[in-house]
Amino acid sequence: METTARDFTRNASKYLAAAERGERITVTGNGRPVAVLSPVTKEPVPDHPTDPMGDDGIPVFHSGSRTH
């Protein structure tokens, strides 16, 4: 599904309900995609493998990967 930013602003509840049903919504601005609204997954989202920040905000590396 695709909508303009203006329509999304005016009808946000409609698009949130669509996302709850499992739909993915692309929001456009000036005819170009600017955002995607998608359903929340039940699986945990892993940390990005290139994210160098530790939980305390200090970069942490160990053998090229993040440690916790």
Short mmCIF file of C-alpha atoms in Angstrom, two decimals:
data_model
loop_
_atom_site.label_atom_id
_atom_site.label_comp_id
_atom_site.label_asym_id
_atom_site.label_seq_id
_atom_site.Cartn_x
_atom_site.Cartn_y
_atom_site.Cartn_z
CA MET A 1 0.00 0.00 0.00
CA GLU A 2 1.23 3.52 -0.74
CA THR A 3 0.06 6.93 0.43
CA THR A 4 1.22 10.53 0.41
CA ALA A 5 2.58 12.18 3.54
CA ARG A 6 -0.42 14.53 3.56
CA ASP A 7 -2.92 11.67 3.35
CA PHE A 8 -1.02 9.73 6.01
CA THR A 9 -1.23 12.72 8.36
CA ARG A 10 -4.97 13.11 7.78
CA ASN A 11 -5.75 9.38 8.05
CA ALA A 12 -3.07 8.00 10.38
CA SER A 13 -5.51 5.75 12.25
CA LYS A 14 -6.53 4.09 8.97
CA TYR A 15 -2.90 3.30 8.13
CA LEU A 16 -2.09 2.14 11.66
CA ALA A 17 -5.03 -0.27 11.46
CA ALA A 18 -3.71 -1.54 8.12
CA ALA A 19 -0.29 -2.13 9.70
CA GLU A 20 -1.97 -4.05 12.54
CA ARG A 21 -3.55 -6.28 9.89
CA GLY A 22 -0.08 -7.02 8.54
CA GLU A 23 0.09 -4.54 5.68
CA ARG A 24 3.18 -2.54 4.83
CA ILE A 25 2.61 1.12 3.94
CA THR A 26 5.03 3.28 1.95
CA VAL A 27 4.67 7.01 2.61
CA THR A 28 5.73 9.31 -0.21
CA GLY A 29 6.71 12.96 -0.30
CA ASN A 30 6.83 14.77 -3.62
CA GLY A 31 6.32 11.44 -5.37
CA ARG A 32 9.31 9.74 -3.70
CA PRO A 33 9.27 7.13 -0.94
CA VAL A 34 10.31 8.71 2.37
CA ALA A 35 9.15 6.21 5.00
CA VAL A 36 7.73 2.74 5.48
CA LEU A 37 5.21 1.77 8.14
CA SER A 38 5.26 -1.95 8.77
CA PRO A 39 3.81 -4.34 11.34
CA VAL A 40 5.80 -5.08 14.46
CA THR A 41 7.28 -8.55 14.44
CA LYS A 42 7.13 -10.80 17.46
CA GLU A 43 10.73 -11.86 16.97
CA PRO A 44 13.41 -9.73 18.63
CA VAL A 45 15.27 -7.45 16.29
CA PRO A 46 19.01 -8.18 16.50
CA ASP A 47 21.52 -5.39 16.99
CA HIS A 48 22.94 -4.12 13.74
CA PRO A 49 26.23 -5.98 13.23
CA THR A 50 28.14 -2.75 12.56
CA ASP A 51 26.74 -0.88 15.58
CA PRO A 52 29.83 -0.18 17.71
CA MET A 53 28.00 1.25 20.72
CA GLY A 54 27.73 -0.70 23.94
CA ASP A 55 24.77 -0.42 26.31
CA ASP A 56 26.56 2.37 28.19
CA GLY A 57 27.12 4.41 25.01
CA ILE A 58 30.81 3.55 24.74
CA PRO A 59 32.05 1.73 21.61
CA VAL A 60 32.99 -1.86 22.39
CA PHE A 61 34.70 -4.27 20.01
CA HIS A 62 35.96 -7.78 20.52
CA SER A 63 37.43 -9.67 17.58
CA GLY A 64 35.47 -7.49 15.18
CA SER A 65 32.09 -8.01 16.83
CA ARG A 66 30.16 -6.25 19.56
CA THR A 67 30.26 -7.71 23.04
CA HIS A 68 27.63 -7.27 25.71
#
